[in-house]
Amino acid sequence: MTSPTNENLFVSLWEQVPDTSAPFLHLPDGTTMTYNALSERANQFASALQAAGVKAGDRVAAQIDKSAEGLCLYFGCLKAGGVFLPLNTAYTDSEVAYFLGDAEPTVLICQPSRVTGLEKIAEQSGVAKTFVLAADGTGTITDAADASSTNFEAVFRTGDDLAGILYTSGTTGRSKGAMISGTNLLSNALALKEAWRFTSSDILLHALPVFHTHGLFVATHTLFVAGGSMIFHPTFNAQAVLSALPQATTMMGVPTFYTRLLNEPTFDKERVKAMRLFVSGSAPLSAQTHKDFEARTGHAIIERYGMTETNMNTSNPYDGERRAGTVGKPLPGIEVRVADPETGTPLPTGETGAIELRGPNVFQGYWRMPEKTKAEFRDDGFFISGDLGRYDEDGYLSIVGRDKDLIISGGFNVYPAEVESVLDALDGVAESAVIGIPHPDFGEGVTALVVPRNGANLQADAIQSAAAQKLAKFKVPKIVLIVDELPRNSMGKVTKKALRETHQDLFA
């Protein structure tokens, strides 16, 4: 009788690497870290975590700055059989207290500046041990790793066992912990490797945070299974990215990265002549930014669609038209349907409905929330994403918005993304956000907040008049506010909840 195969996610990722002596990380100080060196360092972190009490299935919470040591800690957690719980560095102590109380991790690793407040909260939440890890890679967890062996046999896990828990933003109700399995992550990395043609020759410019699925799972795992390497920047800095672009072949970013690069005079075709691929996600990329970027560089950005619970679901094609304003077509092995929100019945091409997803990438449910999990899945296994979209006649999917962002004005449905696309195309408009505000006559009044391009002198009435040429009357913003900037979260998404709260009395 043969022993079952160890499907520990690190083991599964490692088996894909064609040459483990090749570099995996290119670091800001000019040094590199090979796959072998990363694995040995991960072994040391795994040993340190195990010595701190981490067993298979235990959660390991990390609120840390981006660093090579932090990435090795993540892989060490996988090797130890732990479930990684990355936390946004912007979370306050009280927010972290909720996550620790809900997930009940065995270990917390935090920034040195936060340890005084968080250590006591961790103790109250039953956390066995709190370590620190600084941005420069030093700290008590690295001290523990330094004293540990570079040999460690990965703890046995099945593909269905959890590898991570990522908490959703909690825009409605309390945050929910999305349970992500090893199979969820491995299948998605392999699908993206195929869809985006990654090979061992690729060098990815990585300037994303790693407390989020985009930077930690999508970018890191995809490069890992391809055997490629990453230029690993601690944060996005336009000048640093400009300097690194000639050494890179690919880049993953959020729309803000690309709009900031377009503001740099030295960002041109010569700068990106070694690049083969730019990918955008985590927030909608405006059609205008897509067009401006292609005009400046000759590259059409690939926009894709993903979410915390599923990683990536669709992508514009590598070969073929990368259609601005769409998120392309389903990735291999993933089913994406647009359905009637009430019944789940698929809708015809061109009709707007709920986006529902099924495939090996779809998460295992919400941590300790069985009723919420049940409510979010159809009987046939499709996950109700909460996003609204529609397919065009060529099979490209467009995201119309979140169901909670839907505006109902005078009994008519208004999809913010449709109005925003019209506004963003107007001369002098850098970007816009459309929200629904309580209105005494219409229920909700369509309201637009518009950011002008540098030097542009926008007038609210002129914007309304221009929108009226393209949109039905009920979709035209009743009020247009000219603002300097829009509020965003750490991944560049406009926080419409904050806008609604700020302007809730506009029609009162």
Short mmCIF file of N, CA and C in Angstrom, two decimals, residues 254-380:
data_model
loop_
_atom_site.label_atom_id
_atom_site.label_comp_id
_atom_site.label_asym_id
_atom_site.label_seq_id
_atom_site.Cartn_x
_atom_site.Cartn_y
_atom_site.Cartn_z
N VAL A 254 -1.91 47.74 -9.68
CA VAL A 254 -3.26 48.27 -9.57
C VAL A 254 -3.33 49.50 -10.47
N PRO A 255 -4.52 49.95 -10.84
CA PRO A 255 -4.63 51.09 -11.76
C PRO A 255 -3.82 52.32 -11.34
N THR A 256 -3.74 52.57 -10.03
CA THR A 256 -2.99 53.73 -9.56
C THR A 256 -1.53 53.68 -10.00
N PHE A 257 -0.94 52.48 -10.03
CA PHE A 257 0.44 52.35 -10.50
C PHE A 257 0.58 52.94 -11.90
N TYR A 258 -0.36 52.58 -12.75
CA TYR A 258 -0.25 52.95 -14.17
C TYR A 258 -0.57 54.43 -14.39
N THR A 259 -1.51 54.96 -13.64
CA THR A 259 -1.79 56.40 -13.79
C THR A 259 -0.61 57.22 -13.29
N ARG A 260 0.06 56.75 -12.24
CA ARG A 260 1.23 57.48 -11.74
C ARG A 260 2.40 57.38 -12.71
N LEU A 261 2.57 56.25 -13.33
CA LEU A 261 3.64 56.13 -14.33
C LEU A 261 3.37 57.04 -15.51
N LEU A 262 2.11 57.16 -15.90
CA LEU A 262 1.77 58.04 -17.03
C LEU A 262 2.05 59.50 -16.71
N ASN A 263 2.12 59.84 -15.44
CA ASN A 263 2.44 61.21 -15.05
C ASN A 263 3.94 61.50 -15.11
N GLU A 264 4.75 60.45 -15.35
CA GLU A 264 6.21 60.61 -15.39
C GLU A 264 6.66 60.87 -16.83
N PRO A 265 7.32 61.99 -17.10
CA PRO A 265 7.74 62.32 -18.47
C PRO A 265 8.69 61.30 -19.08
N THR A 266 9.49 60.62 -18.26
CA THR A 266 10.47 59.67 -18.79
C THR A 266 9.89 58.28 -19.03
N PHE A 267 8.61 58.11 -18.74
CA PHE A 267 7.96 56.81 -18.98
C PHE A 267 7.55 56.75 -20.45
N ASP A 268 8.30 55.96 -21.25
CA ASP A 268 8.06 55.91 -22.69
C ASP A 268 8.40 54.53 -23.24
N LYS A 269 8.32 54.37 -24.54
CA LYS A 269 8.57 53.08 -25.18
C LYS A 269 9.98 52.58 -24.94
N GLU A 270 10.94 53.47 -24.91
CA GLU A 270 12.32 53.07 -24.68
C GLU A 270 12.47 52.45 -23.30
N ARG A 271 11.78 53.02 -22.32
CA ARG A 271 11.86 52.54 -20.94
C ARG A 271 11.33 51.11 -20.80
N VAL A 272 10.37 50.73 -21.62
CA VAL A 272 9.71 49.43 -21.46
C VAL A 272 10.01 48.47 -22.61
N LYS A 273 11.10 48.69 -23.32
CA LYS A 273 11.37 47.87 -24.50
C LYS A 273 11.66 46.40 -24.15
N ALA A 274 12.06 46.12 -22.90
CA ALA A 274 12.29 44.73 -22.50
C ALA A 274 11.03 44.06 -21.96
N MET A 275 9.97 44.85 -21.76
CA MET A 275 8.74 44.33 -21.17
C MET A 275 7.90 43.58 -22.20
N ARG A 276 7.25 42.51 -21.73
CA ARG A 276 6.31 41.81 -22.61
C ARG A 276 4.88 41.88 -22.10
N LEU A 277 4.69 42.24 -20.80
CA LEU A 277 3.34 42.14 -20.24
C LEU A 277 3.16 43.08 -19.05
N PHE A 278 2.06 43.83 -19.08
CA PHE A 278 1.59 44.59 -17.92
C PHE A 278 0.19 44.06 -17.58
N VAL A 279 -0.04 43.80 -16.30
CA VAL A 279 -1.33 43.29 -15.83
C VAL A 279 -1.89 44.26 -14.80
N SER A 280 -3.19 44.50 -14.84
CA SER A 280 -3.84 45.38 -13.87
C SER A 280 -5.02 44.67 -13.22
N GLY A 281 -5.20 44.94 -11.93
CA GLY A 281 -6.34 44.36 -11.24
C GLY A 281 -6.52 45.00 -9.87
N SER A 282 -7.40 44.39 -9.07
CA SER A 282 -7.76 44.81 -7.71
C SER A 282 -8.69 46.01 -7.68
N ALA A 283 -8.78 46.75 -8.77
CA ALA A 283 -9.71 47.88 -8.90
C ALA A 283 -9.92 48.08 -10.40
N PRO A 284 -11.04 48.71 -10.79
CA PRO A 284 -11.31 48.90 -12.22
C PRO A 284 -10.28 49.81 -12.89
N LEU A 285 -9.82 49.40 -14.05
CA LEU A 285 -8.94 50.22 -14.88
C LEU A 285 -9.81 50.98 -15.87
N SER A 286 -9.71 52.31 -15.86
CA SER A 286 -10.56 53.07 -16.77
C SER A 286 -10.13 52.83 -18.22
N ALA A 287 -11.10 52.88 -19.12
CA ALA A 287 -10.81 52.70 -20.55
C ALA A 287 -9.85 53.77 -21.03
N GLN A 288 -9.94 54.97 -20.45
CA GLN A 288 -9.06 56.05 -20.87
C GLN A 288 -7.61 55.76 -20.47
N THR A 289 -7.40 55.24 -19.26
CA THR A 289 -6.04 54.88 -18.85
C THR A 289 -5.49 53.79 -19.74
N HIS A 290 -6.33 52.83 -20.10
CA HIS A 290 -5.94 51.75 -21.00
C HIS A 290 -5.45 52.33 -22.33
N LYS A 291 -6.20 53.27 -22.87
CA LYS A 291 -5.86 53.87 -24.17
C LYS A 291 -4.61 54.74 -24.05
N ASP A 292 -4.52 55.54 -22.99
CA ASP A 292 -3.36 56.41 -22.81
C ASP A 292 -2.09 55.59 -22.64
N PHE A 293 -2.18 54.49 -21.93
CA PHE A 293 -1.02 53.65 -21.68
C PHE A 293 -0.52 53.01 -22.98
N GLU A 294 -1.46 52.52 -23.77
CA GLU A 294 -1.06 51.90 -25.03
C GLU A 294 -0.45 52.92 -25.98
N ALA A 295 -1.01 54.13 -25.99
CA ALA A 295 -0.47 55.18 -26.86
C ALA A 295 0.95 55.56 -26.45
N ARG A 296 1.21 55.55 -25.14
CA ARG A 296 2.53 55.97 -24.64
C ARG A 296 3.58 54.87 -24.80
N THR A 297 3.19 53.62 -24.58
CA THR A 297 4.18 52.54 -24.50
C THR A 297 4.10 51.51 -25.61
N GLY A 298 2.96 51.46 -26.30
CA GLY A 298 2.76 50.40 -27.28
C GLY A 298 2.24 49.11 -26.67
N HIS A 299 2.04 49.11 -25.34
CA HIS A 299 1.55 47.92 -24.64
C HIS A 299 0.08 48.10 -24.25
N ALA A 300 -0.73 47.10 -24.53
CA ALA A 300 -2.11 47.08 -24.05
C ALA A 300 -2.12 46.32 -22.73
N ILE A 301 -2.50 47.00 -21.65
CA ILE A 301 -2.55 46.36 -20.33
C ILE A 301 -3.58 45.23 -20.35
N ILE A 302 -3.21 44.11 -19.76
CA ILE A 302 -4.19 43.02 -19.57
C ILE A 302 -4.95 43.29 -18.27
N GLU A 303 -6.25 43.49 -18.38
CA GLU A 303 -7.07 43.62 -17.18
C GLU A 303 -7.73 42.29 -16.90
N ARG A 304 -7.77 41.93 -15.64
CA ARG A 304 -8.35 40.65 -15.22
C ARG A 304 -9.32 40.88 -14.08
N TYR A 305 -10.01 39.84 -13.68
CA TYR A 305 -11.03 39.95 -12.63
C TYR A 305 -10.81 38.87 -11.59
N GLY A 306 -10.65 39.31 -10.37
CA GLY A 306 -10.50 38.37 -9.27
C GLY A 306 -11.09 38.93 -8.01
N MET A 307 -11.03 38.14 -6.96
CA MET A 307 -11.52 38.59 -5.66
C MET A 307 -10.89 37.73 -4.57
N THR A 308 -11.00 38.19 -3.34
CA THR A 308 -10.36 37.49 -2.22
C THR A 308 -10.77 36.03 -2.18
N GLU A 309 -12.05 35.75 -2.41
CA GLU A 309 -12.56 34.39 -2.25
C GLU A 309 -12.16 33.43 -3.37
N THR A 310 -11.66 33.95 -4.46
CA THR A 310 -11.44 33.07 -5.63
C THR A 310 -10.09 33.26 -6.32
N ASN A 311 -9.29 34.23 -5.90
CA ASN A 311 -8.16 34.66 -6.72
C ASN A 311 -8.68 35.06 -8.10
N MET A 312 -8.01 34.66 -9.17
CA MET A 312 -8.38 35.18 -10.48
C MET A 312 -9.43 34.29 -11.17
N ASN A 313 -10.37 34.95 -11.85
CA ASN A 313 -11.45 34.24 -12.54
C ASN A 313 -11.42 34.42 -14.05
N THR A 314 -11.13 35.62 -14.50
CA THR A 314 -11.13 35.91 -15.94
C THR A 314 -9.92 36.76 -16.28
N SER A 315 -9.61 36.83 -17.58
CA SER A 315 -8.53 37.69 -18.04
C SER A 315 -8.74 38.02 -19.50
N ASN A 316 -8.37 39.23 -19.86
CA ASN A 316 -8.27 39.53 -21.28
C ASN A 316 -7.19 38.64 -21.87
N PRO A 317 -7.28 38.32 -23.15
CA PRO A 317 -6.38 37.32 -23.73
C PRO A 317 -4.95 37.83 -23.91
N TYR A 318 -4.00 36.92 -23.79
CA TYR A 318 -2.61 37.27 -24.09
C TYR A 318 -2.47 37.49 -25.60
N ASP A 319 -3.04 36.56 -26.35
CA ASP A 319 -3.09 36.69 -27.81
C ASP A 319 -4.50 37.10 -28.20
N GLY A 320 -4.64 38.15 -28.93
CA GLY A 320 -5.97 38.62 -29.30
C GLY A 320 -6.25 39.97 -28.67
N GLU A 321 -7.45 40.45 -28.90
CA GLU A 321 -7.81 41.80 -28.45
C GLU A 321 -7.92 41.89 -26.94
N ARG A 322 -7.23 42.86 -26.38
CA ARG A 322 -7.38 43.18 -24.96
C ARG A 322 -8.34 44.36 -24.89
N ARG A 323 -9.58 44.05 -24.65
CA ARG A 323 -10.66 45.01 -24.85
C ARG A 323 -10.80 45.93 -23.64
N ALA A 324 -10.55 47.21 -23.85
CA ALA A 324 -10.67 48.21 -22.77
C ALA A 324 -12.07 48.20 -22.19
N GLY A 325 -12.14 48.31 -20.87
CA GLY A 325 -13.43 48.34 -20.19
C GLY A 325 -14.01 46.98 -19.89
N THR A 326 -13.27 45.91 -20.25
CA THR A 326 -13.72 44.56 -19.94
C THR A 326 -12.64 43.82 -19.15
N VAL A 327 -13.03 42.69 -18.56
CA VAL A 327 -12.08 41.86 -17.84
C VAL A 327 -11.85 40.54 -18.57
N GLY A 328 -12.22 40.51 -19.86
CA GLY A 328 -11.90 39.37 -20.69
C GLY A 328 -12.81 38.18 -20.53
N LYS A 329 -12.21 36.99 -20.61
CA LYS A 329 -12.96 35.74 -20.63
C LYS A 329 -12.51 34.82 -19.50
N PRO A 330 -13.31 33.80 -19.16
CA PRO A 330 -12.93 32.90 -18.06
C PRO A 330 -11.58 32.22 -18.28
N LEU A 331 -10.83 32.07 -17.19
CA LEU A 331 -9.56 31.36 -17.24
C LEU A 331 -9.83 29.86 -17.40
N PRO A 332 -8.82 29.11 -17.85
CA PRO A 332 -9.00 27.67 -18.03
C PRO A 332 -9.51 26.98 -16.76
N GLY A 333 -10.55 26.17 -16.91
CA GLY A 333 -11.08 25.39 -15.80
C GLY A 333 -12.04 26.12 -14.89
N ILE A 334 -12.35 27.40 -15.20
CA ILE A 334 -13.20 28.19 -14.33
C ILE A 334 -14.48 28.57 -15.09
N GLU A 335 -15.62 28.35 -14.45
CA GLU A 335 -16.91 28.71 -15.04
C GLU A 335 -17.37 30.05 -14.46
N VAL A 336 -17.75 30.95 -15.35
CA VAL A 336 -18.21 32.28 -14.93
C VAL A 336 -19.52 32.54 -15.65
N ARG A 337 -20.60 32.64 -14.90
CA ARG A 337 -21.90 32.91 -15.53
C ARG A 337 -22.49 34.21 -14.99
N VAL A 338 -23.31 34.83 -15.84
CA VAL A 338 -24.11 35.99 -15.44
C VAL A 338 -25.54 35.50 -15.28
N ALA A 339 -26.06 35.65 -14.07
CA ALA A 339 -27.33 34.99 -13.74
C ALA A 339 -28.32 35.94 -13.11
N ASP A 340 -29.58 35.52 -13.14
CA ASP A 340 -30.63 36.24 -12.43
C ASP A 340 -30.30 36.19 -10.94
N PRO A 341 -30.22 37.35 -10.28
CA PRO A 341 -29.81 37.36 -8.87
C PRO A 341 -30.72 36.56 -7.95
N GLU A 342 -31.98 36.45 -8.31
CA GLU A 342 -32.93 35.74 -7.45
C GLU A 342 -32.87 34.23 -7.64
N THR A 343 -32.76 33.78 -8.87
CA THR A 343 -32.90 32.35 -9.16
C THR A 343 -31.60 31.66 -9.54
N GLY A 344 -30.59 32.41 -9.99
CA GLY A 344 -29.37 31.80 -10.48
C GLY A 344 -29.48 31.31 -11.91
N THR A 345 -30.59 31.59 -12.58
CA THR A 345 -30.76 31.19 -13.97
C THR A 345 -29.87 32.04 -14.88
N PRO A 346 -29.05 31.40 -15.73
CA PRO A 346 -28.17 32.17 -16.62
C PRO A 346 -28.97 33.12 -17.51
N LEU A 347 -28.43 34.31 -17.72
CA LEU A 347 -29.08 35.34 -18.53
C LEU A 347 -28.47 35.40 -19.93
N PRO A 348 -29.23 35.89 -20.90
CA PRO A 348 -28.70 36.00 -22.26
C PRO A 348 -27.58 37.02 -22.37
N THR A 349 -26.81 36.90 -23.44
CA THR A 349 -25.75 37.86 -23.75
C THR A 349 -26.32 39.28 -23.76
N GLY A 350 -25.59 40.20 -23.15
CA GLY A 350 -26.00 41.60 -23.14
C GLY A 350 -26.81 42.02 -21.94
N GLU A 351 -27.36 41.05 -21.20
CA GLU A 351 -28.16 41.39 -20.02
C GLU A 351 -27.28 41.44 -18.78
N THR A 352 -27.59 42.37 -17.89
CA THR A 352 -26.82 42.53 -16.65
C THR A 352 -27.40 41.66 -15.55
N GLY A 353 -26.52 40.99 -14.84
CA GLY A 353 -26.96 40.14 -13.74
C GLY A 353 -25.83 39.87 -12.76
N ALA A 354 -26.06 38.91 -11.87
CA ALA A 354 -25.08 38.56 -10.85
C ALA A 354 -24.00 37.67 -11.46
N ILE A 355 -22.75 37.98 -11.17
CA ILE A 355 -21.64 37.14 -11.61
C ILE A 355 -21.48 36.00 -10.61
N GLU A 356 -21.52 34.77 -11.11
CA GLU A 356 -21.39 33.59 -10.26
C GLU A 356 -20.27 32.71 -10.79
N LEU A 357 -19.57 32.04 -9.87
CA LEU A 357 -18.30 31.39 -10.19
C LEU A 357 -18.23 29.96 -9.67
N ARG A 358 -17.63 29.10 -10.47
CA ARG A 358 -17.41 27.72 -10.03
C ARG A 358 -16.10 27.22 -10.61
N GLY A 359 -15.29 26.56 -9.79
CA GLY A 359 -14.02 26.04 -10.27
C GLY A 359 -13.10 25.70 -9.10
N PRO A 360 -11.94 25.11 -9.39
CA PRO A 360 -11.02 24.70 -8.32
C PRO A 360 -10.42 25.87 -7.55
N ASN A 361 -10.56 27.08 -8.09
CA ASN A 361 -10.05 28.28 -7.42
C ASN A 361 -10.98 28.82 -6.35
N VAL A 362 -12.22 28.39 -6.34
CA VAL A 362 -13.22 28.98 -5.44
C VAL A 362 -13.00 28.47 -4.01
N PHE A 363 -13.02 29.40 -3.07
CA PHE A 363 -12.66 29.14 -1.68
C PHE A 363 -13.54 28.10 -1.00
N GLN A 364 -13.17 27.76 0.23
CA GLN A 364 -13.85 26.70 0.97
C GLN A 364 -15.01 27.20 1.83
N GLY A 365 -15.18 28.51 1.87
CA GLY A 365 -16.25 29.09 2.69
C GLY A 365 -15.68 30.11 3.65
N TYR A 366 -16.56 30.68 4.48
CA TYR A 366 -16.15 31.71 5.44
C TYR A 366 -15.89 31.08 6.81
N TRP A 367 -14.79 31.46 7.38
CA TRP A 367 -14.33 30.92 8.65
C TRP A 367 -15.41 31.05 9.73
N ARG A 368 -15.83 29.90 10.24
CA ARG A 368 -16.78 29.83 11.34
C ARG A 368 -18.09 30.58 11.07
N MET A 369 -18.47 30.63 9.80
CA MET A 369 -19.73 31.28 9.42
C MET A 369 -20.48 30.36 8.45
N PRO A 370 -20.94 29.21 8.92
CA PRO A 370 -21.58 28.24 8.02
C PRO A 370 -22.85 28.76 7.35
N GLU A 371 -23.62 29.55 8.06
CA GLU A 371 -24.86 30.06 7.47
C GLU A 371 -24.57 31.08 6.38
N LYS A 372 -23.58 31.94 6.62
CA LYS A 372 -23.18 32.90 5.60
C LYS A 372 -22.62 32.18 4.39
N THR A 373 -21.82 31.15 4.62
CA THR A 373 -21.27 30.36 3.52
C THR A 373 -22.38 29.74 2.69
N LYS A 374 -23.34 29.14 3.36
CA LYS A 374 -24.45 28.49 2.66
C LYS A 374 -25.22 29.49 1.82
N ALA A 375 -25.40 30.69 2.34
CA ALA A 375 -26.18 31.72 1.64
C ALA A 375 -25.47 32.23 0.39
N GLU A 376 -24.14 32.08 0.35
CA GLU A 376 -23.37 32.63 -0.77
C GLU A 376 -23.14 31.62 -1.90
N PHE A 377 -23.60 30.39 -1.72
CA PHE A 377 -23.44 29.36 -2.75
C PHE A 377 -24.80 28.87 -3.24
N ARG A 378 -24.90 28.69 -4.56
CA ARG A 378 -26.09 28.06 -5.13
C ARG A 378 -26.04 26.56 -4.88
N ASP A 379 -27.16 25.90 -5.06
CA ASP A 379 -27.22 24.45 -4.88
C ASP A 379 -26.34 23.70 -5.86
N ASP A 380 -26.08 24.31 -7.04
CA ASP A 380 -25.24 23.66 -8.03
C ASP A 380 -23.75 23.99 -7.87
#
